[in-house]
Amino acid sequence: MVEQRGFCISDAADASQRIGKDPATEFAFALAMSVKMGRRKRVVGFCYARRLWLGTVYLEFLGGNNAHRLSGIGSLLLYAVADAARGFKGAELWGEFTADSQGFYRKTKAKLLEVELQDVLKKGNRESTYPRDWQLPGAIDDRFSFGWRELVSMSESLRASVSG
């Protein structure tokens, strides 16, 4: 891969500025999660993603260190990438999973579908469009895709957990 100077964004304002200048701009971003352990901070999760020219966000990799027995690291990072994708006007977040990670993405997909279904049932709207708008879990063998409604759901869930 050819390195491009300035390909990675520095923050959300940098991304907004680039998208404002050119809606088809491409850039990469990395997120890391750390926890304070004694006097030191330890990185317990990280990810790297790219915004492609159509606005879609491609998750290159996501990893967590479960040695510290912290649960939810992967989900928090995935939801943070979804929040960023939503802010970057991305219509979709996608990537490929490994044999070891497919369960994580399928469980996340199933959880989001369950939340959507419960919301639809609460509203009494029996004519939901969620099966048409959402990729069902396990529909593709080696990739995952989260659409706009799922990005919104993950983003709102992340923001609610951070503010509350």
GROMACS .gro file of C-alpha atoms in nm:
model
  164
    1MET     CA    1   0.000   0.000   0.000
    2VAL     CA    2   0.133   0.340  -0.092
    3GLU     CA    3   0.149   0.579   0.201
    4GLN     CA    4  -0.009   0.916   0.144
    5ARG     CA    5   0.090   1.213   0.349
    6GLY     CA    6  -0.203   1.336   0.554
    7PHE     CA    7  -0.422   1.033   0.478
    8CYS     CA    8  -0.519   0.991   0.846
    9ILE     CA    9  -0.744   1.250   1.001
   10SER     CA   10  -0.644   1.415   1.325
   11ASP     CA   11  -0.994   1.460   1.470
   12ALA     CA   12  -1.365   1.498   1.382
   13ALA     CA   13  -1.317   1.864   1.282
   14ASP     CA   14  -1.047   1.760   1.034
   15ALA     CA   15  -1.286   1.501   0.885
   16SER     CA   16  -1.569   1.756   0.856
   17GLN     CA   17  -1.340   2.005   0.686
   18ARG     CA   18  -1.218   1.746   0.434
   19ILE     CA   19  -1.573   1.626   0.358
   20GLY     CA   20  -1.687   1.988   0.322
   21LYS     CA   21  -1.415   2.054   0.063
   22ASP     CA   22  -1.469   1.728  -0.123
   23PRO     CA   23  -1.762   1.493  -0.044
   24ALA     CA   24  -1.574   1.209  -0.215
   25THR     CA   25  -1.265   1.249   0.004
   26GLU     CA   26  -1.103   0.939   0.143
   27PHE     CA   27  -0.919   0.919   0.473
   28ALA     CA   28  -0.831   0.679   0.750
   29PHE     CA   29  -0.873   0.698   1.126
   30ALA     CA   30  -0.770   0.496   1.427
   31LEU     CA   31  -0.936   0.464   1.765
   32ALA     CA   32  -0.789   0.324   2.084
   33MET     CA   33  -0.937   0.246   2.423
   34SER     CA   34  -0.724   0.265   2.732
   35VAL     CA   35  -0.783   0.217   3.103
   36LYS     CA   36  -0.585   0.346   3.394
   37MET     CA   37  -0.418   0.068   3.590
   38GLY     CA   38  -0.224   0.204   3.881
   39ARG     CA   39  -0.009   0.488   3.755
   40ARG     CA   40  -0.011   0.377   3.395
   41LYS     CA   41  -0.263   0.367   3.115
   42ARG     CA   42  -0.295   0.042   2.924
   43VAL     CA   43  -0.436   0.014   2.574
   44VAL     CA   44  -0.704  -0.254   2.588
   45GLY     CA   45  -0.858  -0.211   2.242
   46PHE     CA   46  -0.784  -0.053   1.906
   47CYS     CA   47  -0.922  -0.028   1.555
   48TYR     CA   48  -0.836   0.119   1.217
   49ALA     CA   49  -1.092   0.217   0.953
   50ARG     CA   50  -1.113   0.407   0.625
   51ARG     CA   51  -1.378   0.634   0.481
   52LEU     CA   52  -1.413   0.544   0.115
   53TRP     CA   53  -1.503   0.784  -0.167
   54LEU     CA   54  -1.879   0.709  -0.148
   55GLY     CA   55  -1.880   0.778   0.224
   56THR     CA   56  -1.891   0.413   0.325
   57VAL     CA   57  -1.663   0.325   0.617
   58TYR     CA   58  -1.455   0.010   0.591
   59LEU     CA   59  -1.333  -0.139   0.918
   60GLU     CA   60  -0.985  -0.277   0.850
   61PHE     CA   61  -0.932  -0.432   1.191
   62LEU     CA   62  -1.060  -0.423   1.546
   63GLY     CA   63  -0.885  -0.588   1.837
   64GLY     CA   64  -0.909  -0.602   2.210
   65ASN     CA   65  -0.702  -0.731   2.497
   66ASN     CA   66  -0.924  -0.948   2.713
   67ALA     CA   67  -0.641  -1.019   2.955
   68HIS     CA   68  -0.772  -0.741   3.178
   69ARG     CA   69  -1.115  -0.908   3.200
   70LEU     CA   70  -1.292  -0.602   3.068
   71SER     CA   71  -1.609  -0.687   2.884
   72GLY     CA   72  -1.755  -0.494   2.599
   73ILE     CA   73  -1.430  -0.355   2.460
   74GLY     CA   74  -1.503  -0.472   2.106
   75SER     CA   75  -1.862  -0.349   2.118
   76LEU     CA   76  -1.761  -0.007   2.246
   77LEU     CA   77  -1.504   0.033   1.971
   78LEU     CA   78  -1.744  -0.091   1.702
   79TYR     CA   79  -2.011   0.151   1.827
   80ALA     CA   80  -1.753   0.432   1.826
   81VAL     CA   81  -1.665   0.353   1.463
   82ALA     CA   82  -2.039   0.354   1.381
   83ASP     CA   83  -2.072   0.692   1.553
   84ALA     CA   84  -1.780   0.825   1.347
   85ALA     CA   85  -1.926   0.680   1.026
   86ARG     CA   86  -2.256   0.852   1.102
   87GLY     CA   87  -2.072   1.180   1.154
   88PHE     CA   88  -1.881   1.129   0.828
   89LYS     CA   89  -2.214   1.094   0.647
   90GLY     CA   90  -2.141   0.729   0.581
   91ALA     CA   91  -2.437   0.523   0.472
   92GLU     CA   92  -2.282   0.196   0.572
   93LEU     CA   93  -2.009   0.034   0.783
   94TRP     CA   94  -1.867  -0.288   0.652
   95GLY     CA   95  -1.575  -0.522   0.668
   96GLU     CA   96  -1.468  -0.884   0.665
   97PHE     CA   97  -1.460  -1.110   0.964
   98THR     CA   98  -1.243  -1.405   1.053
   99ALA     CA   99  -1.355  -1.745   1.175
  100ASP     CA  100  -1.284  -1.623   1.530
  101SER     CA  101  -1.468  -1.290   1.498
  102GLN     CA  102  -1.779  -1.387   1.303
  103GLY     CA  103  -1.970  -1.470   1.621
  104PHE     CA  104  -1.905  -1.120   1.759
  105TYR     CA  105  -2.042  -0.946   1.448
  106ARG     CA  106  -2.341  -1.181   1.422
  107LYS     CA  107  -2.429  -1.129   1.790
  108THR     CA  108  -2.401  -0.752   1.744
  109LYS     CA  109  -2.626  -0.769   1.437
  110ALA     CA  110  -2.881  -0.986   1.621
  111LYS     CA  111  -2.881  -0.751   1.922
  112LEU     CA  112  -2.947  -0.449   1.698
  113LEU     CA  113  -3.229  -0.632   1.522
  114GLU     CA  114  -3.384  -0.725   1.856
  115VAL     CA  115  -3.373  -0.361   1.974
  116GLU     CA  116  -3.532  -0.246   1.645
  117LEU     CA  117  -3.804  -0.510   1.665
  118GLN     CA  118  -3.887  -0.419   2.025
  119ASP     CA  119  -3.909  -0.053   1.924
  120VAL     CA  120  -4.139  -0.136   1.633
  121LEU     CA  121  -4.363  -0.347   1.855
  122LYS     CA  122  -4.384  -0.074   2.120
  123LYS     CA  123  -4.499   0.171   1.855
  124GLY     CA  124  -4.756  -0.076   1.725
  125ASN     CA  125  -4.618  -0.043   1.373
  126ARG     CA  126  -4.659  -0.396   1.243
  127GLU     CA  127  -4.555  -0.292   0.894
  128SER     CA  128  -4.190  -0.239   0.980
  129THR     CA  129  -3.936  -0.222   0.701
  130TYR     CA  130  -3.651  -0.358   0.913
  131PRO     CA  131  -3.609  -0.690   0.727
  132ARG     CA  132  -3.572  -0.500   0.399
  133ASP     CA  133  -3.345  -0.228   0.541
  134TRP     CA  134  -3.120  -0.444   0.757
  135GLN     CA  135  -2.891  -0.727   0.660
  136LEU     CA  136  -2.993  -1.030   0.860
  137PRO     CA  137  -2.729  -1.202   1.078
  138GLY     CA  138  -2.541  -1.471   0.895
  139ALA     CA  139  -2.665  -1.358   0.554
  140ILE     CA  140  -2.308  -1.335   0.424
  141ASP     CA  141  -2.042  -1.588   0.513
  142ASP     CA  142  -1.728  -1.377   0.541
  143ARG     CA  143  -1.838  -1.011   0.567
  144PHE     CA  144  -2.053  -0.790   0.777
  145SER     CA  145  -2.246  -0.480   0.689
  146PHE     CA  146  -2.425  -0.232   0.912
  147GLY     CA  147  -2.660   0.007   0.731
  148TRP     CA  148  -2.765   0.362   0.817
  149ARG     CA  149  -3.036   0.264   1.068
  150GLU     CA  150  -2.791   0.039   1.247
  151LEU     CA  151  -2.528   0.314   1.253
  152VAL     CA  152  -2.783   0.546   1.412
  153SER     CA  153  -2.882   0.280   1.666
  154MET     CA  154  -2.521   0.206   1.765
  155SER     CA  155  -2.433   0.575   1.776
  156GLU     CA  156  -2.729   0.663   1.998
  157SER     CA  157  -2.658   0.369   2.226
  158LEU     CA  158  -2.293   0.477   2.261
  159ARG     CA  159  -2.387   0.838   2.332
  160ALA     CA  160  -2.646   0.731   2.591
  161SER     CA  161  -2.391   0.510   2.771
  162VAL     CA  162  -2.128   0.786   2.773
  163SER     CA  163  -2.363   1.062   2.892
  164GLY     CA  164  -2.550   0.848   3.143
   0.00000   0.00000   0.00000
